[in-house]
Amino acid sequence: MTASAITRPGERDRLIVKLAQIDWTFTLVLCLIAATGAAMLYSISGLSWEPWAAKHLVRFGLCLCLMIFLATVDVRIWFISAYPVYGFGLLLLIAVEIMGDVSLGAQRWLDLGFVRLQPSEIMKIGLVLALARFYHGLSAEAARFSWRLVVPVVLIAMPTLLVAHQPDLGTAVLLAATGGAVMVLAGLSLRVVAALAVSVAAAIPPFVMFVLHDYQRNRILTFLNPEADPSGSGYHILQSKIALGSGGLLGKGYGLGSQSQLNFLPEKHTDFIFATLAEEFGFVGCISVLLLYAAAITIALRIASISHSHFGRLGAAGVTATFALYVMINGAMVMGLAPVVGVPMPLLSFGGTVMLTVMIGFGLVQSVRVHRYSEITSGRGTLL
Amino acid sequence: MSEPSIFFSEVNERQGVFNRRAFLMGGLAGGGILALGGRLAQLQLLEFDRYRLMSTENQFNFRLIPPPRGRILDRFGVELASNRPNFRVLLVRDEINDIDATLDALSQLIPITPERRRQLLREISRSPKLVPVAVAEDLTWEEFSRVNVRTPELPGVTADMGEARVYPHGGAFAHVVGYVAKVSDRDVAAAGLNPDPLLHHPGFRIGKQGVEKALDTVLRGKSGAVKTEVDALGREVRKDPEGDIKPIAGKTVVLSLDADVQSRALEVLGENSGACVVMDVQSGDLICMASAPSFDANQFVRGLTSAEYRALSEYERRPLLDKALSGTYPPGSTFKPMTALAALDSGMVNPNETVVCSGQMWFGNRFFHCWKRGGHGSQTMHDAIKNSCDIYFYQTALKIGPDRIARVAEAFGLGQTFDIGISGQKAGLVPSTAWKRRQYKQPWYPGESLSFGIGQGALSANALQLAVMTARLANGHKALNPRLIKSIGGVETPSGAAAADLPFKPEHMDLVRSGMAAVANDTTGTAYRASQLGLGPVLMAGKTGTAQVRVISRAERASGVRSNDSLPWHLRDHALFVAFAPYDAPRYALSIIVQHGGGGAAVAAPMAREIMRVVLLKDAAIRARIESPLPMPEAPVSTTGEVEGEAPPPPSDTLLPDAAPTVSGGPTQ
C-alpha cells in the first residue's frame, strides 16, 4: 500500500486502506507499555494473573479494539460530535453536582460493563474536542490574543470548577492544564502565558492556605517535608522513595521487590506501580519505560503536525498533552517531586477509567493520522 | 518520511504557529522526562545505599531474644535465684490502630481490671512507639493459649513465652542476693549513650540490690535475635534461621552462703530486727549473712503496688535495709576482747593482776557503773571477760589509752569495708585521738576512753565486721578477709584466707579466747546457759554484748533501772553476741545483732546457739566428731525439738572445773 492511495478521496474511504494508515509503531509502543504494566501486576500479586494482571490485559485488548475502531471514524465525525460530547460531559458533571454526594454516592461512576467511567473522564476528551473545534474556525491573529478567547476560557473553566468542587483536585488540575496546553498550541501569545504563569504562581500560597480542604493541604505540606511524620501522611512518599532508591541500577529482580511484595508500598498496583517497576528493574528498567513514553509522545505530536486540518492538529496534540501530563505528574509524585494527588501512570497502572480515556484519546490521534488529508472546510463537516 | 504531505499541506500562519508550539511542547515533555530520569539517577544510583538500608530495615525484623539470666547458687548448689517460665501478652502500639478496641478484645480473653487498664494506657502512651508493653504476665497456660490462638486477628498483640526471675527462698536472701525489678529511667540513663537494647524489652528485669545488682552484667548474658521477614503490617512472612543470633545465657554465680543456715538464721531472728553473719574461720567464706525482718524478693520482680512499698518502707524495723552490712551499732561488750588484747599487747597490763570491782567508780565528775550493781569483786583479765566486768575494762582502757585499742580494733577489721563483691557496706567508726582532733577539733577526754573500753561511745560496727573480728580472733594468726562470691561461671574467686598475719602474739590471743570460752562454758559465764550447743564434745566460745541506746539518769539508777520490756521498742538495748566453734579447733565464727532486742545473753546468745548448731551439724568433719561414741559419757542429745532457752545438760568438759548447775538469772552482759 502506498501513501498515494489515501490521497484519492474514493480510495481512502475503504476500510482496508484506513487500517493500513493506522500508525502501527505507535500502537506497538502502547502495547509494550501496557504489557509492562501487566508484567508488574503479575509480579506484585505474587506471580499470579489474579487479581490484576489478567484483567489489565483484557481491558487493554478491548481498549485497543476501541482505539482501532475510533481510528477508522472519519475525523469530520469527531469534528461534528465535539460540542455534543463536551455538552454531554458537562451535563453529567452538573448532575453530579446537583444531586450531590449523598444521592449519587457511588453512582458518581457510569458502569459500562467492562469498565466504569466518571463524567470527569469524559470531560478530558470532551474539552480537547471542544477547544479544537473552536480554534478550527479562529484565525491565527484572534488565537494570539483577542476578546474571542473568552470562549475557550469559559470552556475550560466550567468543567474545571465543577470537578474541583467534587472535590477532585488532581483531575481539575489536569483539565485546566490540558486546556491551557491547547490554547498555547493554538497560538496564545507567549507574553500572556508568562503573565498568567506569574499570577498563578503568586496565587498558589493563599489558595493552599485558605481554599483547600484540610486533607488536601496536609498532602501538600507533607510533600514539602515528608520525613516529618514517616508513619503518618509522609508514609506514602517515603516508602515510594525507598522502593525506587533500593532498586539501584538493575533492580532487585522480577518478583523480588520487598517494598511492593510486602505491602510497604501503598497503592502499589495503581498510582505507585512505577515504584514497583523501579524496585524490581532498577534504573535501567525505569529509563526504558520512560523512553517508551517519550516515544509515544513524540509520535503523537508528529501525527498532529502532519494533519491538514487545524481541528485534527489541536485535537491530537491536546490528547498528547493530557497523556504527557499524566506521565509527568505521576512520575514526579512517585519520585517525591510532587504531592500525592492520585494521578495514575497511564497504561502502566491498573485501572480501567484512565486506560479508557487515554485509548479513546489515542483513537482520535490515530483517526487524525488516518484522515490527515481530509479537509474540514467550515464550521460543519463536509460529510453530512 | 516518504509521504508526500508537503505537497498538500496548507501552508498558512496557523500551521506555522502550531508546528512551532508543538515543537516547544515536545521539548517541554522531553525536558520533563529528562528531569524524571535525573531524579531516578539521584535516587537509584547516588542514594542507593541509603535506601537499600531502609528497605532492609523495612523488610526484616530483628526480634530480640532475652538470654536466660544466670542462676545464683549456694555453696552446695541449692538455687537461690533461678528462672521460671512466664506466659505473658505483649502489645506494640505502632502496629495498633485502635488501642481501646484491642484492649476490649483482649479483656474478653484475659482478665483486665479497669484499674489495670488505666495503668496500661498510661504505660502505653509513655513508652516509645516500637517498644512492646506487657499487658499481662504470669498467665495460666489456658489464658496464654486463648490469646495465642487469636493473635492473627489482633495485630500488634503477641503471646510471649518468656522467663521470670524467681527466688525460691522468698525473703531469706532478699538483701544479699538482692532482686531484679523493672528497668527505671535512671537505669537507662546510667547505661550510657548506647544502652543494651535489652533494657527496653518488656520482660527484662535489672538487678537492683545485692549480688543481682553487683554482678548484673555477668548474670544478664548476651541477647540473641530472630531474623524474620515481615510485611508492612508487621506480620511475619518468613523466618530466616541463618540470620538468627543465639542468646548467650548469663553465667552461674555460686555464693559461699549455705541456704540451710541462712534460712535458720532468719527463722531464729523471727520478728526481731537484726542481722547475723557466719564466717568460716579458715577460708573466710561467709556461710550466712542474714538481715531481719526481710521481705519477699519475688514481689519486686512483678512490681510492688505503692501500698505494698509504703508498708515496707515505713515499717519501724526497716525490712528494706540490709542490717548485716549497712546497719552499724555500738558493739558493746562484744568489743571487750579487743580491749583485752590491746592491754596484753601494750605490755602495760599483767593479765593475772586483779582489779577490784565495787559496782561503780568515780571518774572525772561522775560515777561510771558496772552492769552488776553489787560489783564483781576482785577480777583478773580472764574473770573480767567471763563476767564482762565493766570496771576492769574502764580501768584498763584508761591505762592504755584509746589509740592502742583503736589499732587492735582496726587490725581486726573494724572501721573498714571489705571487698565482698556487693555494695552497701557502712564502715562504722573506730574512734581515736587523731579522729577526735580531725572530727571535732578537740582533744580526747579520758572519760571517753572508759566508754570506748566497753565498746560504747563513738565506736560503731556492723555485723559483718563483728564476724570478721571474731573469725580473725578464732583463726588466731591470719587477718582473714570475708568472701561471699565463691565462683562466677565456674571460675573460682580468690579465697579470703590469702591474707597477712595478725601482728599479735598467739599466747595473748589464747588468753582472750579462753576468756570467751569461759563466757559460754563456765557455769558463771555470762552466757553459760544460752551457749550450750548440746553437741557433745563440740563447744562454743563467745562474748555477749548489751549496748545501751539511752542515758540512764542518776535518779533512775537510784530507783531501779527500768527493764527493757517496760521501754518503748526504740529505747531498748541492742542485744549482741559473737561466737566461734568448736572452741578447741575453731572452724566457724558468728556475730549476731538484735536491734533493741534487750540483753545479749538473754536474747542474742540463744539465737546464736541455734544458728551455730545448724552450721556445725552441716560440717561433715564436725558431725563425725560429735557422733563418735568414744569419749561420750552421755547419749547424744537430739538436735531437734529443743526448746529455746531450756537449760541443756551440763557438759563434761575439762575446761569447767566446777560443774555446779547454778545459773544466775536476770539480765547479764
CSV table of N, CA and C in Angstrom, one decimal, chain A residues 3 135-140 184-190 227 231 235 238-239 241-242 244-249 252 258-259 262-264 274 278 282-283 286-287 290 294 297 301-302 304-305 307-308 310 313-314 317 321 327-328 331-332 335-337 369 372-373, chain B residues 1-10 12-15 17-19 21-33 35-45 47-59 94 129 229-233 235 237:
chain,number,residue,atom,x,y,z
A,3,ALA,N,1.4,5.4,-0.1
A,3,ALA,CA,0.7,6.6,0.5
A,3,ALA,C,-0.2,7.2,-0.4
A,135,TYR,N,-11.1,26.4,18.0
A,135,TYR,CA,-10.0,27.1,17.3
A,135,TYR,C,-9.9,26.8,15.8
A,136,HIS,N,-10.6,25.7,15.4
A,136,HIS,CA,-10.6,25.4,14.0
A,136,HIS,C,-11.2,26.6,13.1
A,137,GLY,N,-12.1,27.3,13.7
A,137,GLY,CA,-12.7,28.4,13.0
A,137,GLY,C,-12.1,29.8,13.4
A,138,LEU,N,-11.0,29.8,14.0
A,138,LEU,CA,-10.4,31.0,14.5
A,138,LEU,C,-9.1,31.3,13.8
A,139,SER,N,-8.9,32.6,13.5
A,139,SER,CA,-7.7,33.0,12.8
A,139,SER,C,-6.5,33.0,13.7
A,140,ALA,N,-5.3,32.9,13.2
A,140,ALA,CA,-4.1,32.9,14.0
A,140,ALA,C,-4.0,34.2,14.8
A,184,VAL,N,-2.2,27.3,24.2
A,184,VAL,CA,-0.9,27.6,23.8
A,184,VAL,C,-0.5,27.1,22.5
A,185,LEU,N,-0.9,25.8,22.2
A,185,LEU,CA,-0.6,25.2,20.9
A,185,LEU,C,-1.3,26.0,19.8
A,186,ALA,N,-2.5,26.5,20.1
A,186,ALA,CA,-3.2,27.2,19.1
A,186,ALA,C,-2.6,28.6,18.8
A,187,GLY,N,-1.7,29.0,19.6
A,187,GLY,CA,-1.0,30.3,19.3
A,187,GLY,C,-1.2,31.4,20.3
A,188,LEU,N,-1.6,31.1,21.5
A,188,LEU,CA,-1.8,32.2,22.5
A,188,LEU,C,-0.5,32.9,22.7
A,189,SER,N,-0.5,34.2,22.8
A,189,SER,CA,0.7,35.0,23.0
A,189,SER,C,1.5,34.5,24.1
A,190,LEU,N,2.8,34.4,23.9
A,190,LEU,CA,3.6,33.8,25.0
A,190,LEU,C,3.8,34.8,26.1
A,227,GLU,N,9.7,13.7,55.8
A,227,GLU,CA,10.3,13.0,56.9
A,227,GLU,C,9.6,13.4,58.2
A,231,SER,N,5.4,7.7,59.5
A,231,SER,CA,4.4,6.7,59.6
A,231,SER,C,3.0,7.3,59.4
A,235,TYR,N,4.2,8.8,54.9
A,235,TYR,CA,4.5,7.4,54.7
A,235,TYR,C,4.5,7.0,53.2
A,238,LEU,N,7.6,8.5,51.4
A,238,LEU,CA,8.9,7.9,51.9
A,238,LEU,C,9.0,6.4,51.4
A,239,GLN,N,7.9,5.6,51.5
A,239,GLN,CA,8.0,4.2,51.1
A,239,GLN,C,8.3,4.2,49.6
A,241,LYS,N,9.9,6.3,47.8
A,241,LYS,CA,11.3,6.7,47.6
A,241,LYS,C,12.2,5.5,48.0
A,242,ILE,N,11.9,4.8,49.0
A,242,ILE,CA,12.7,3.7,49.5
A,242,ILE,C,12.6,2.6,48.4
A,244,LEU,N,12.1,3.0,45.1
A,244,LEU,CA,12.8,3.5,44.0
A,244,LEU,C,14.3,3.3,44.3
A,245,GLY,N,14.8,3.9,45.4
A,245,GLY,CA,16.2,4.0,45.7
A,245,GLY,C,16.8,2.6,45.9
A,246,SER,N,16.0,1.7,46.5
A,246,SER,CA,16.6,0.4,46.8
A,246,SER,C,16.7,-0.4,45.5
A,247,GLY,N,16.1,0.0,44.5
A,247,GLY,CA,16.2,-0.7,43.2
A,247,GLY,C,17.6,-0.7,42.6
A,248,GLY,N,18.2,0.5,42.8
A,248,GLY,CA,19.6,0.6,42.3
A,248,GLY,C,19.6,0.6,40.7
A,249,LEU,N,20.7,0.1,40.2
A,249,LEU,CA,20.9,0.2,38.8
A,249,LEU,C,20.1,-0.9,38.0
A,252,LYS,N,16.0,-5.3,42.0
A,252,LYS,CA,16.1,-6.5,42.9
A,252,LYS,C,15.8,-7.8,42.2
A,258,SER,N,10.9,-6.2,47.7
A,258,SER,CA,10.4,-6.4,49.1
A,258,SER,C,9.4,-5.3,49.4
A,259,GLN,N,9.7,-4.1,48.9
A,259,GLN,CA,8.8,-3.0,49.3
A,259,GLN,C,7.4,-3.2,48.8
A,262,LEU,N,5.8,-6.9,50.1
A,262,LEU,CA,5.4,-7.0,51.5
A,262,LEU,C,4.5,-5.8,51.9
A,263,ASN,N,3.9,-5.2,50.9
A,263,ASN,CA,2.9,-4.1,51.1
A,263,ASN,C,3.4,-2.9,51.8
A,264,PHE,N,4.7,-2.6,51.8
A,264,PHE,CA,5.2,-1.4,52.4
A,264,PHE,C,4.8,-0.2,51.4
A,274,PHE,N,4.8,2.5,39.2
A,274,PHE,CA,6.1,2.8,38.7
A,274,PHE,C,7.2,2.6,39.7
A,278,ALA,N,10.4,0.3,39.4
A,278,ALA,CA,11.8,0.8,39.7
A,278,ALA,C,12.5,-0.1,40.7
A,282,GLY,N,15.1,-1.6,38.5
A,282,GLY,CA,16.1,-0.6,38.7
A,282,GLY,C,16.1,0.5,37.7
A,283,PHE,N,17.2,1.3,37.7
A,283,PHE,CA,17.4,2.5,36.8
A,283,PHE,C,17.2,2.1,35.4
A,286,CYS,N,13.5,1.6,34.5
A,286,CYS,CA,12.8,2.8,34.6
A,286,CYS,C,13.0,3.7,33.3
A,287,ILE,N,14.3,3.8,33.0
A,287,ILE,CA,14.7,4.6,31.8
A,287,ILE,C,14.0,4.0,30.5
A,290,LEU,N,10.4,5.0,30.5
A,290,LEU,CA,10.3,6.4,30.2
A,290,LEU,C,10.6,6.7,28.8
A,294,ALA,N,8.3,8.6,26.1
A,294,ALA,CA,8.8,9.7,25.3
A,294,ALA,C,8.5,9.4,23.8
A,297,ILE,N,4.8,10.0,23.0
A,297,ILE,CA,4.5,11.4,23.0
A,297,ILE,C,5.1,12.0,21.6
A,301,LEU,N,2.8,13.7,18.7
A,301,LEU,CA,3.0,15.1,18.3
A,301,LEU,C,3.3,15.2,16.8
A,302,ARG,N,4.0,14.2,16.3
A,302,ARG,CA,4.4,14.1,14.9
A,302,ARG,C,3.1,13.9,14.1
A,304,ALA,N,0.1,14.8,14.9
A,304,ALA,CA,-0.6,16.1,15.0
A,304,ALA,C,-0.1,17.1,14.0
A,305,SER,N,1.2,17.1,13.8
A,305,SER,CA,1.8,18.1,13.0
A,305,SER,C,1.6,17.9,11.5
A,307,SER,N,-1.2,16.7,10.2
A,307,SER,CA,-2.6,16.8,9.8
A,307,SER,C,-2.9,18.0,9.0
A,308,HIS,N,-3.8,17.9,8.0
A,308,HIS,CA,-4.1,19.0,7.2
A,308,HIS,C,-5.2,19.9,7.8
A,310,HIS,N,-6.8,22.0,11.1
A,310,HIS,CA,-6.4,22.6,12.3
A,310,HIS,C,-7.1,21.9,13.5
A,313,ARG,N,-5.0,18.8,14.1
A,313,ARG,CA,-3.8,19.1,14.8
A,313,ARG,C,-4.0,19.3,16.3
A,314,LEU,N,-4.9,20.2,16.6
A,314,LEU,CA,-5.1,20.6,18.0
A,314,LEU,C,-5.7,19.4,18.8
A,317,ALA,N,-2.9,16.9,19.4
A,317,ALA,CA,-1.9,17.5,20.3
A,317,ALA,C,-2.4,17.6,21.7
A,321,ALA,N,-1.0,16.1,25.0
A,321,ALA,CA,-0.7,16.9,26.2
A,321,ALA,C,-1.2,16.3,27.5
A,327,VAL,N,1.9,11.4,32.7
A,327,VAL,CA,3.2,10.8,32.9
A,327,VAL,C,4.1,11.6,33.9
A,328,MET,N,4.1,13.0,33.6
A,328,MET,CA,4.9,13.9,34.4
A,328,MET,C,4.4,13.9,35.8
A,331,GLY,N,5.0,10.5,37.6
A,331,GLY,CA,6.4,10.3,37.8
A,331,GLY,C,6.9,11.2,38.9
A,332,ALA,N,6.5,12.5,38.9
A,332,ALA,CA,7.0,13.4,39.9
A,332,ALA,C,6.5,13.0,41.3
A,335,MET,N,8.4,9.9,42.6
A,335,MET,CA,9.7,10.2,42.9
A,335,MET,C,9.9,11.3,44.0
A,336,GLY,N,8.7,11.6,44.6
A,336,GLY,CA,8.8,12.6,45.7
A,336,GLY,C,9.0,14.0,45.2
A,337,LEU,N,8.7,14.3,44.0
A,337,LEU,CA,8.8,15.7,43.5
A,337,LEU,C,7.5,16.5,43.5
A,369,ARG,N,-4.4,10.7,12.1
A,369,ARG,CA,-3.4,10.3,11.1
A,369,ARG,C,-4.0,9.7,9.9
A,372,ARG,N,-5.6,12.3,7.7
A,372,ARG,CA,-4.8,13.5,7.7
A,372,ARG,C,-5.0,14.4,6.5
A,373,TYR,N,-5.5,13.8,5.4
A,373,TYR,CA,-5.7,14.6,4.2
A,373,TYR,C,-7.2,15.1,4.0
B,1,MET,N,10.7,10.5,5.9
B,1,MET,CA,9.3,10.3,5.7
B,1,MET,C,9.0,10.3,4.2
B,2,SER,N,8.5,9.2,3.7
B,2,SER,CA,8.3,9.1,2.3
B,2,SER,C,7.0,9.7,1.9
B,3,GLU,N,6.2,10.1,2.9
B,3,GLU,CA,4.8,10.5,2.5
B,3,GLU,C,4.9,11.9,1.9
B,4,PRO,N,4.1,12.2,0.9
B,4,PRO,CA,4.2,13.5,0.2
B,4,PRO,C,3.3,14.5,0.9
B,5,SER,N,3.4,14.6,2.2
B,5,SER,CA,2.5,15.5,2.9
B,5,SER,C,2.7,17.0,2.5
B,6,ILE,N,3.9,17.3,2.2
B,6,ILE,CA,4.3,18.7,1.9
B,6,ILE,C,3.5,19.3,0.7
B,7,PHE,N,3.2,18.4,-0.2
B,7,PHE,CA,2.5,18.9,-1.4
B,7,PHE,C,1.1,19.3,-1.2
B,8,PHE,N,0.5,18.7,-0.1
B,8,PHE,CA,-0.9,19.0,0.1
B,8,PHE,C,-1.2,19.9,1.3
B,9,SER,N,-0.1,20.1,2.1
B,9,SER,CA,-0.4,20.9,3.3
B,9,SER,C,-0.7,22.3,3.0
B,10,GLU,N,-1.7,22.8,3.7
B,10,GLU,CA,-2.0,24.2,3.5
B,10,GLU,C,-1.0,25.0,4.4
B,12,ASN,N,-0.1,27.8,6.0
B,12,ASN,CA,-0.6,29.1,6.4
B,12,ASN,C,0.0,29.4,7.8
B,13,GLU,N,-0.4,30.5,8.3
B,13,GLU,CA,0.2,31.0,9.5
B,13,GLU,C,-0.2,30.1,10.7
B,14,ARG,N,-1.5,29.7,10.7
B,14,ARG,CA,-1.9,28.8,11.9
B,14,ARG,C,-1.1,27.6,12.0
B,15,GLN,N,-0.8,27.0,10.8
B,15,GLN,CA,0.0,25.7,10.9
B,15,GLN,C,1.5,26.0,11.4
B,17,VAL,N,2.4,28.5,13.3
B,17,VAL,CA,2.4,28.7,14.8
B,17,VAL,C,2.3,27.3,15.5
B,18,PHE,N,1.3,26.5,15.0
B,18,PHE,CA,1.1,25.2,15.7
B,18,PHE,C,2.4,24.4,15.7
B,19,ASN,N,3.1,24.3,14.5
B,19,ASN,CA,4.3,23.5,14.5
B,19,ASN,C,5.4,24.0,15.5
B,21,ARG,N,4.8,25.7,18.2
B,21,ARG,CA,4.3,25.4,19.5
B,21,ARG,C,4.4,23.9,19.9
B,22,ALA,N,4.1,23.1,18.9
B,22,ALA,CA,4.1,21.6,19.1
B,22,ALA,C,5.6,21.2,19.4
B,23,PHE,N,6.5,21.8,18.7
B,23,PHE,CA,7.9,21.6,18.9
B,23,PHE,C,8.3,22.0,20.4
B,24,LEU,N,7.8,23.1,20.8
B,24,LEU,CA,8.0,23.6,22.1
B,24,LEU,C,7.5,22.6,23.2
B,25,MET,N,6.2,22.2,22.9
B,25,MET,CA,5.6,21.2,23.8
B,25,MET,C,6.4,19.9,23.9
B,26,GLY,N,6.8,19.5,22.7
B,26,GLY,CA,7.6,18.3,22.7
B,26,GLY,C,8.9,18.5,23.5
B,27,GLY,N,9.5,19.7,23.3
B,27,GLY,CA,10.7,20.0,24.1
B,27,GLY,C,10.4,19.9,25.6
B,28,LEU,N,9.3,20.5,26.0
B,28,LEU,CA,8.9,20.5,27.4
B,28,LEU,C,8.8,19.1,27.9
B,29,ALA,N,8.0,18.3,27.2
B,29,ALA,CA,7.8,16.9,27.6
B,29,ALA,C,9.2,16.2,27.7
B,30,GLY,N,10.0,16.4,26.7
B,30,GLY,CA,11.3,15.8,26.7
B,30,GLY,C,12.1,16.2,27.9
B,31,GLY,N,12.0,17.6,28.2
B,31,GLY,CA,12.7,18.1,29.4
B,31,GLY,C,12.2,17.5,30.6
B,32,GLY,N,10.9,17.3,30.7
B,32,GLY,CA,10.2,16.7,31.9
B,32,GLY,C,10.7,15.3,32.1
B,33,ILE,N,10.7,14.6,31.0
B,33,ILE,CA,11.2,13.1,31.1
B,33,ILE,C,12.6,13.1,31.5
B,35,ALA,N,14.1,15.3,33.3
B,35,ALA,CA,14.2,15.6,34.7
B,35,ALA,C,13.8,14.4,35.6
B,36,LEU,N,12.8,13.6,35.1
B,36,LEU,CA,12.5,12.4,35.9
B,36,LEU,C,13.6,11.4,35.9
B,37,GLY,N,14.3,11.3,34.7
B,37,GLY,CA,15.4,10.4,34.6
B,37,GLY,C,16.5,10.9,35.5
B,38,GLY,N,16.7,12.2,35.6
B,38,GLY,CA,17.7,12.7,36.5
B,38,GLY,C,17.4,12.4,38.0
B,39,ARG,N,16.1,12.6,38.3
B,39,ARG,CA,15.7,12.2,39.7
B,39,ARG,C,15.9,10.8,40.0
B,40,LEU,N,15.6,9.9,39.0
B,40,LEU,CA,15.8,8.5,39.2
B,40,LEU,C,17.3,8.2,39.4
B,41,ALA,N,18.1,8.9,38.6
B,41,ALA,CA,19.6,8.6,38.8
B,41,ALA,C,20.0,9.0,40.2
B,42,GLN,N,19.4,10.1,40.7
B,42,GLN,CA,19.8,10.6,42.0
B,42,GLN,C,19.4,9.5,43.1
B,43,LEU,N,18.1,9.1,43.0
B,43,LEU,CA,17.6,8.1,44.0
B,43,LEU,C,18.2,6.7,43.9
B,44,GLN,N,18.3,6.3,42.6
B,44,GLN,CA,18.7,4.9,42.4
B,44,GLN,C,20.2,4.7,42.3
B,45,LEU,N,20.9,5.7,41.9
B,45,LEU,CA,22.4,5.5,41.7
B,45,LEU,C,23.1,6.2,42.8
B,47,GLU,N,21.9,7.7,45.8
B,47,GLU,CA,21.5,7.4,47.2
B,47,GLU,C,21.1,6.0,47.4
B,48,PHE,N,21.5,5.1,46.5
B,48,PHE,CA,21.1,3.7,46.6
B,48,PHE,C,21.4,3.0,47.9
B,49,ASP,N,22.6,3.3,48.5
B,49,ASP,CA,23.0,2.6,49.7
B,49,ASP,C,22.0,2.9,50.8
B,50,ARG,N,21.7,4.2,50.9
B,50,ARG,CA,20.8,4.7,52.0
B,50,ARG,C,19.4,4.0,51.9
B,51,TYR,N,18.9,4.0,50.7
B,51,TYR,CA,17.6,3.4,50.5
B,51,TYR,C,17.6,1.9,50.6
B,52,ARG,N,18.7,1.3,50.2
B,52,ARG,CA,18.8,-0.2,50.3
B,52,ARG,C,18.7,-0.5,51.8
B,53,LEU,N,19.4,0.3,52.6
B,53,LEU,CA,19.4,0.0,54.1
B,53,LEU,C,18.0,0.2,54.6
B,54,MET,N,17.3,1.3,54.2
B,54,MET,CA,16.0,1.5,54.7
B,54,MET,C,15.0,0.4,54.3
B,55,SER,N,15.2,-0.1,53.1
B,55,SER,CA,14.4,-1.2,52.6
B,55,SER,C,14.6,-2.5,53.4
B,56,THR,N,15.9,-2.7,53.7
B,56,THR,CA,16.2,-3.9,54.6
B,56,THR,C,15.6,-3.8,55.9
B,57,GLU,N,15.7,-2.6,56.5
B,57,GLU,CA,15.1,-2.3,57.8
B,57,GLU,C,13.6,-2.6,57.8
B,58,ASN,N,13.0,-2.2,56.6
B,58,ASN,CA,11.5,-2.4,56.5
B,58,ASN,C,11.3,-3.9,56.4
B,59,GLN,N,12.1,-4.6,55.6
B,59,GLN,CA,11.8,-6.0,55.3
B,59,GLN,C,12.0,-6.9,56.4
B,94,ASP,N,2.8,0.7,67.8
B,94,ASP,CA,2.9,1.2,66.4
B,94,ASP,C,2.1,0.4,65.5
B,129,LYS,N,7.1,4.2,70.6
B,129,LYS,CA,6.1,3.5,69.7
B,129,LYS,C,6.4,2.0,69.4
B,229,GLU,N,11.3,-12.0,58.2
B,229,GLU,CA,10.8,-11.1,57.2
B,229,GLU,C,9.4,-10.8,57.5
B,230,VAL,N,9.1,-9.5,57.5
B,230,VAL,CA,7.8,-9.1,57.9
B,230,VAL,C,7.2,-8.2,56.8
B,231,ASP,N,5.8,-8.2,56.7
B,231,ASP,CA,5.2,-7.3,55.8
B,231,ASP,C,4.9,-5.9,56.4
B,232,ALA,N,4.2,-5.1,55.7
B,232,ALA,CA,4.0,-3.7,56.2
B,232,ALA,C,3.2,-3.7,57.5
B,233,LEU,N,2.4,-4.7,57.7
B,233,LEU,CA,1.6,-4.7,58.9
B,233,LEU,C,2.3,-5.4,60.1
B,235,ARG,N,3.3,-8.4,60.1
B,235,ARG,CA,3.1,-9.8,60.1
B,235,ARG,C,4.3,-10.6,59.6
B,237,VAL,N,6.3,-13.0,57.7
B,237,VAL,CA,6.1,-13.7,56.4
B,237,VAL,C,7.0,-14.9,56.3
